[in-house]
Tab-separated table of C-alpha atoms in Angstrom:
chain	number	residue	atom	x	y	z
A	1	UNK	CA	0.000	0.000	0.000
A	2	UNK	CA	1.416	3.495	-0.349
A	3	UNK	CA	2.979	5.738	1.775
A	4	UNK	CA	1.619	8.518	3.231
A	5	UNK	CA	3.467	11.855	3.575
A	6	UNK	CA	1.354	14.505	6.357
A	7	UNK	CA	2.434	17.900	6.550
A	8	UNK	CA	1.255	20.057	9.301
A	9	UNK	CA	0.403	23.719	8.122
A	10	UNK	CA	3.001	26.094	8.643
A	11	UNK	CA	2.706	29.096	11.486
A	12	UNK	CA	-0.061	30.791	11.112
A	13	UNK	CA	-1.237	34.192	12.969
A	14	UNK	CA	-3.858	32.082	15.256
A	15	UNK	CA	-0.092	29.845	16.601
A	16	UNK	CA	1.507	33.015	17.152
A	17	UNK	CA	-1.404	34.827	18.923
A	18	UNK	CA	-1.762	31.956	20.947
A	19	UNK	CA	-5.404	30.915	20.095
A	20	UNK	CA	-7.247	27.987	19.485
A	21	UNK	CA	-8.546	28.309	15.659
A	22	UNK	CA	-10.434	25.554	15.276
A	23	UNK	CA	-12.779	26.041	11.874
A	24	UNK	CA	-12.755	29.890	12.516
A	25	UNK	CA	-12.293	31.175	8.793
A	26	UNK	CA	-9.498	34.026	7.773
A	27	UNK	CA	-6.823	32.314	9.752
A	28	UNK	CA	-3.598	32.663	7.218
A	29	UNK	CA	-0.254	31.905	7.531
A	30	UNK	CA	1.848	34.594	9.378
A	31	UNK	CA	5.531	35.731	7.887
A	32	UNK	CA	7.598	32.475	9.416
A	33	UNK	CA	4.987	30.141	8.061
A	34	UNK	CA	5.171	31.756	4.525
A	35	UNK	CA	8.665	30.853	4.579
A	36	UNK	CA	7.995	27.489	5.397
A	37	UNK	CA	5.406	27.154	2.969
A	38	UNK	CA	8.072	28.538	0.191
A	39	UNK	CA	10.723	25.790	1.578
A	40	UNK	CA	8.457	22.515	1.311
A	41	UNK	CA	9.197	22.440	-2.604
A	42	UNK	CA	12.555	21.978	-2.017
A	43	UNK	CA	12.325	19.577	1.403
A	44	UNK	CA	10.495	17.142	-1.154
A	45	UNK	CA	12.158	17.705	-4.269
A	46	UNK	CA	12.964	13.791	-4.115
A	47	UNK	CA	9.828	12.400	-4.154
A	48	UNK	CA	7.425	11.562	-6.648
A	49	UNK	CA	4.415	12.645	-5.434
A	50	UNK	CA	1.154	10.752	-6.852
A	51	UNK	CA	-1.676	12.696	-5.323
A	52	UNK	CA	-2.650	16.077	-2.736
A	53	UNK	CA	-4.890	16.010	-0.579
A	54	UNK	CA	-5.590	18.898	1.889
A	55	UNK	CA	-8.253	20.294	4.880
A	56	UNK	CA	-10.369	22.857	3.286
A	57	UNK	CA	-8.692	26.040	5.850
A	58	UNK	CA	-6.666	28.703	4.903
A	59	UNK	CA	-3.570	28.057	6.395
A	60	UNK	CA	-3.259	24.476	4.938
A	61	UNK	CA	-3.956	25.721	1.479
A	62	UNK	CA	-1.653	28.266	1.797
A	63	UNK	CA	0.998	25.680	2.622
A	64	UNK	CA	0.729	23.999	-0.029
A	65	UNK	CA	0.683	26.687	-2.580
A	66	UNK	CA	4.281	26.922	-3.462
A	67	UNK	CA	4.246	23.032	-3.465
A	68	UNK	CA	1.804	23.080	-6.331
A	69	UNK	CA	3.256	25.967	-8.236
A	70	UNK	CA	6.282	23.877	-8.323
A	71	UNK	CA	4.281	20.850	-9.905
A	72	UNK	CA	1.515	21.918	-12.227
A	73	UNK	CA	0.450	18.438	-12.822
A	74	UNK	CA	-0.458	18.426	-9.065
A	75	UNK	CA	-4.319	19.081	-8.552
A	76	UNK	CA	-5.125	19.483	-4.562
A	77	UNK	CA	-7.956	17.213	-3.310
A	78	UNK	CA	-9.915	19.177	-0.519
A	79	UNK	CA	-11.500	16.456	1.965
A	80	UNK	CA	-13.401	17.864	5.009
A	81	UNK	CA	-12.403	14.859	6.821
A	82	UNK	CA	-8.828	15.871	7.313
A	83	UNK	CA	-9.463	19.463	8.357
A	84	UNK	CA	-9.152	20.517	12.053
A	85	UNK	CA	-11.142	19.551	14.898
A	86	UNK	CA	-14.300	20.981	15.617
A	87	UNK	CA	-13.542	22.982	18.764
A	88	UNK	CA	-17.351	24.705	18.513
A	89	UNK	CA	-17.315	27.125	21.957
A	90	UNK	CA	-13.635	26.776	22.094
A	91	UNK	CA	-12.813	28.551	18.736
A	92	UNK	CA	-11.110	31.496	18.858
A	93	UNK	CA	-10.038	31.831	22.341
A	94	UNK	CA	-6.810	32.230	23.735
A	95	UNK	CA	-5.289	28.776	24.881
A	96	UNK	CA	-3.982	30.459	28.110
A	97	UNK	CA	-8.026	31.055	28.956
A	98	UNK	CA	-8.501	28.103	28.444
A	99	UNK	CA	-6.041	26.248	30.095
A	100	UNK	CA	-8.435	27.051	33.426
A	101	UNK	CA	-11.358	24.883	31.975
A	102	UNK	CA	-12.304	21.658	33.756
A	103	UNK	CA	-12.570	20.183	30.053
A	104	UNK	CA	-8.819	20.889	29.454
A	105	UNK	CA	-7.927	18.768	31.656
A	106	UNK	CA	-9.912	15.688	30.197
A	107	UNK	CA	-8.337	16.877	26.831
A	108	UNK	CA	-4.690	16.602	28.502
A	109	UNK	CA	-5.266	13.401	30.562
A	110	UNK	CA	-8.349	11.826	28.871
A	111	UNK	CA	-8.799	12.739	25.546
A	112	UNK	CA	-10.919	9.410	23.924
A	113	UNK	CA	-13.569	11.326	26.540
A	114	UNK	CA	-12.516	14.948	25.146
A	115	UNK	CA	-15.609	16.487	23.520
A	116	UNK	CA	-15.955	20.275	22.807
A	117	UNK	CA	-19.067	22.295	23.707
A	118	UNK	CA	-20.330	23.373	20.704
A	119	UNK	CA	-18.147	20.772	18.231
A	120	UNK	CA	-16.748	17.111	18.352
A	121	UNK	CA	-15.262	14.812	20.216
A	122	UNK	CA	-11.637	14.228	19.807
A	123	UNK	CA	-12.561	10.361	19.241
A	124	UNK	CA	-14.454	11.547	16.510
A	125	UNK	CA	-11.572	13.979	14.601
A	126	UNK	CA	-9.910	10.873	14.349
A	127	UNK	CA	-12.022	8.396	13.379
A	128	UNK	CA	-13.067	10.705	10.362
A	129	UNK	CA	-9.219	11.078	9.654
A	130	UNK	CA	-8.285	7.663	9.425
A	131	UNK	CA	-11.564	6.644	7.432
A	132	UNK	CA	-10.019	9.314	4.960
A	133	UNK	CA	-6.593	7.803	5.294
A	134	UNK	CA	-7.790	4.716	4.767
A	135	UNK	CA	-9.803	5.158	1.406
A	136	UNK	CA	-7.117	7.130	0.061
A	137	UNK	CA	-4.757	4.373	0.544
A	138	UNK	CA	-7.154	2.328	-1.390
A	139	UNK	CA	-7.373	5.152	-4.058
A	140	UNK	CA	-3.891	6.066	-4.521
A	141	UNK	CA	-2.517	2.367	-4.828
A	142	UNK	CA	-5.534	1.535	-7.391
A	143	UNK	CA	-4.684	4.996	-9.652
A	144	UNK	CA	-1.015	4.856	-8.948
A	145	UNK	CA	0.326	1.283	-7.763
A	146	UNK	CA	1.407	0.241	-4.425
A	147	UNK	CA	4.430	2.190	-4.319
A	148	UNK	CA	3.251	5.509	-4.522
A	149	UNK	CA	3.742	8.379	-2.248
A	150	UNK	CA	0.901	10.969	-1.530
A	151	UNK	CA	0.878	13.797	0.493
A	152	UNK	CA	-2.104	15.081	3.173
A	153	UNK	CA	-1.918	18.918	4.316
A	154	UNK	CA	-3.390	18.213	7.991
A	155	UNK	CA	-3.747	20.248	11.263
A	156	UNK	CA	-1.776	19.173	14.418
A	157	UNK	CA	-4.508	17.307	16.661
A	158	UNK	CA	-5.686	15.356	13.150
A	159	UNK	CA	-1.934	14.721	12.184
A	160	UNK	CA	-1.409	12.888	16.263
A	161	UNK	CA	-4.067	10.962	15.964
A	162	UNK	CA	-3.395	9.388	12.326
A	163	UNK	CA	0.096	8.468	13.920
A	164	UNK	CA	-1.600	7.567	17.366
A	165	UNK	CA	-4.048	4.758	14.681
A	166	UNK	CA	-0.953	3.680	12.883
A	167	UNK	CA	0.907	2.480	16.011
A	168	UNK	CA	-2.212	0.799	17.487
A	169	UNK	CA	-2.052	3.455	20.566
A	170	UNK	CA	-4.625	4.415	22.240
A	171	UNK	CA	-6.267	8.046	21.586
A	172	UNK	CA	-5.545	8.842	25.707
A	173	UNK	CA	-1.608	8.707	24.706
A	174	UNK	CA	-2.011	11.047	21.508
A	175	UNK	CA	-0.800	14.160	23.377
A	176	UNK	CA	2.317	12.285	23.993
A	177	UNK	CA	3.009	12.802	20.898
A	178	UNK	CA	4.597	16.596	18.842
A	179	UNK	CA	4.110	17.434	15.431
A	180	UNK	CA	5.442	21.376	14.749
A	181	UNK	CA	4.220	23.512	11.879
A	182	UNK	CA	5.226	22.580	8.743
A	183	UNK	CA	7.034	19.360	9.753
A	184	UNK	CA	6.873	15.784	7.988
A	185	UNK	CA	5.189	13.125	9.445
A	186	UNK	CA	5.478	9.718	7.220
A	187	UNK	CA	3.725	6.681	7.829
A	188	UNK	CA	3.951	3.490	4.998
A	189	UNK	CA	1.134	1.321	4.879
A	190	UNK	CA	1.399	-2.441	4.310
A	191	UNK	CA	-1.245	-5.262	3.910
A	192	UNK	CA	-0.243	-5.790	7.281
A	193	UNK	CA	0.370	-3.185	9.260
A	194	UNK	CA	1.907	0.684	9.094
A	195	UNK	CA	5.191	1.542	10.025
A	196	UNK	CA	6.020	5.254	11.140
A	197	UNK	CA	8.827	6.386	9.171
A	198	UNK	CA	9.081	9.923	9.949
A	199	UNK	CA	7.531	12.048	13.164
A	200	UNK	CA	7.665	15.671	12.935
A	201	UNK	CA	10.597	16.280	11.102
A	202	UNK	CA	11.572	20.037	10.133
A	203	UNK	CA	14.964	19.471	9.579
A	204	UNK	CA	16.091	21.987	11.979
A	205	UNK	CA	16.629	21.405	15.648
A	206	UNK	CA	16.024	25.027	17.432
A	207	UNK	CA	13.204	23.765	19.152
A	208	UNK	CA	15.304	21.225	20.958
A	209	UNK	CA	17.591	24.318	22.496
A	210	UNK	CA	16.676	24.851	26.359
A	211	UNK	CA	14.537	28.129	26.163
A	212	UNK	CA	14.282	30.280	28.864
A	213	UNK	CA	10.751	29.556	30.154
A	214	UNK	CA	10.238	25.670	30.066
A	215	UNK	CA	7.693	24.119	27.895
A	216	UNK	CA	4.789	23.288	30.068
A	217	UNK	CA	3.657	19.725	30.943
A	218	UNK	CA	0.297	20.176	28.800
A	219	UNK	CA	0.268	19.157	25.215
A	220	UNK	CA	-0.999	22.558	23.133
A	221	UNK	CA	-4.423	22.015	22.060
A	222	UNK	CA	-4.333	22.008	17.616
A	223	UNK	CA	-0.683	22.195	17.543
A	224	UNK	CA	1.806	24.936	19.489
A	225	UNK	CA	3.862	27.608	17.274
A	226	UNK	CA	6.998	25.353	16.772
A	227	UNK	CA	10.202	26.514	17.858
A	228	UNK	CA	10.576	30.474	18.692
């Protein structure tokens, strides 16, 4: 079966103002993300991409702009199913405000029993992600033969959970798990099982540096802002 290349969306204005976007519209990609956006082309200049599929938002076409200028044969596939969680009440306000709801801490701790006032349940983003995974897999190696590499254009909390599926943990350990903007996540699928060949690669290490505040303990809700 093919393999699967997911790029998070690079920084966008919502990462860097420290909100939780959610499905809220106008959200673009602020100055550092554009740059990442304009370096994917050249992070994947190796590989023969078959197929692009993307979340409907903004920021993730934005992304993938310079990709596709690069490759006019490339035609973007929107799927709804890949796009962002549905954080309903929670959209739009600033993670710090919300670190001091009792949900939060189900999200951190508990997240299979995560579900947002107003949107979805966390065990619902991914089941509708790896249902799209899944018939894409099926698509791509039908059109384009086993082999074939295609790329999704995801949102952090959709991007954990796809890797959470394809190493058989379950959705309560996803926030162990870090995928910065614009990084590389690869997973190959097999009749048997997947094998994670890539996790959040950007190809630079800044964000490993001590930084002068600590991270926190809590995983960032839809992705943090990558390193400073």
């Amino acid at each position: 079966m093919p393999t699967l290349i997911l790029v998070r969306h690079g920084r966008s204005t919502a990462n860097t103002e420290g909100l939780l976007a959610g499905w809220t519209p106008g959200v673009a990609l602020d100055e550092r993300g554009t740059a990442q956006a304009a370096a994917l082309p050249g992070r994947l200049a190796a590989l023969a991409i078959s197929e692009v599929v993307t979340s409907p938002l903004q920021r993730c076409q934005e992304t993938l702009r310079p990709l596709l200028d690069a490759r006019p044969a490339l035609t973007a596939h929107t799927d709804d199913r890949i796009g962002e969680c549905h954080y309903g009440d929670w959209s739009g306000r600033k993670l710090a405000e919300l670190a001091d709801e009792p949900l939060m801490e189900v999200v951190q701790a508990h997240p299979s029993a995560a579900a947002f006032p107003g949107g979805e349940s966390m065990r619902a983003m991914q089941t509708r992600a790896a249902e799209a995974v899944r018939e894409w897999n099926a698509r791509v190696e039908r059109d384009h033969g086993a082999d074939a590499v295609y790329l999704m254009c995801s949102h952090g909390d959709v991007i954990k959970s796809l890797v959470a599926d394809a190493l058989g943990l379950h959705l309560d350990l996803f926030q162990r798990i870090s995928v910065e903007p614009c990084s590389i996540t690869a997973i190959r699928y097999t009749r048997l099982r997947p094998f994670l060949v890539r996790l959040g690669d950007t190809g630079d290490f800044a964000s490993l540096a001590p930084r002068e505040e600590p991270p926190a303990g809590d995983a960032t809700v839809g992705g943090g802002a990558g390193a400073p």
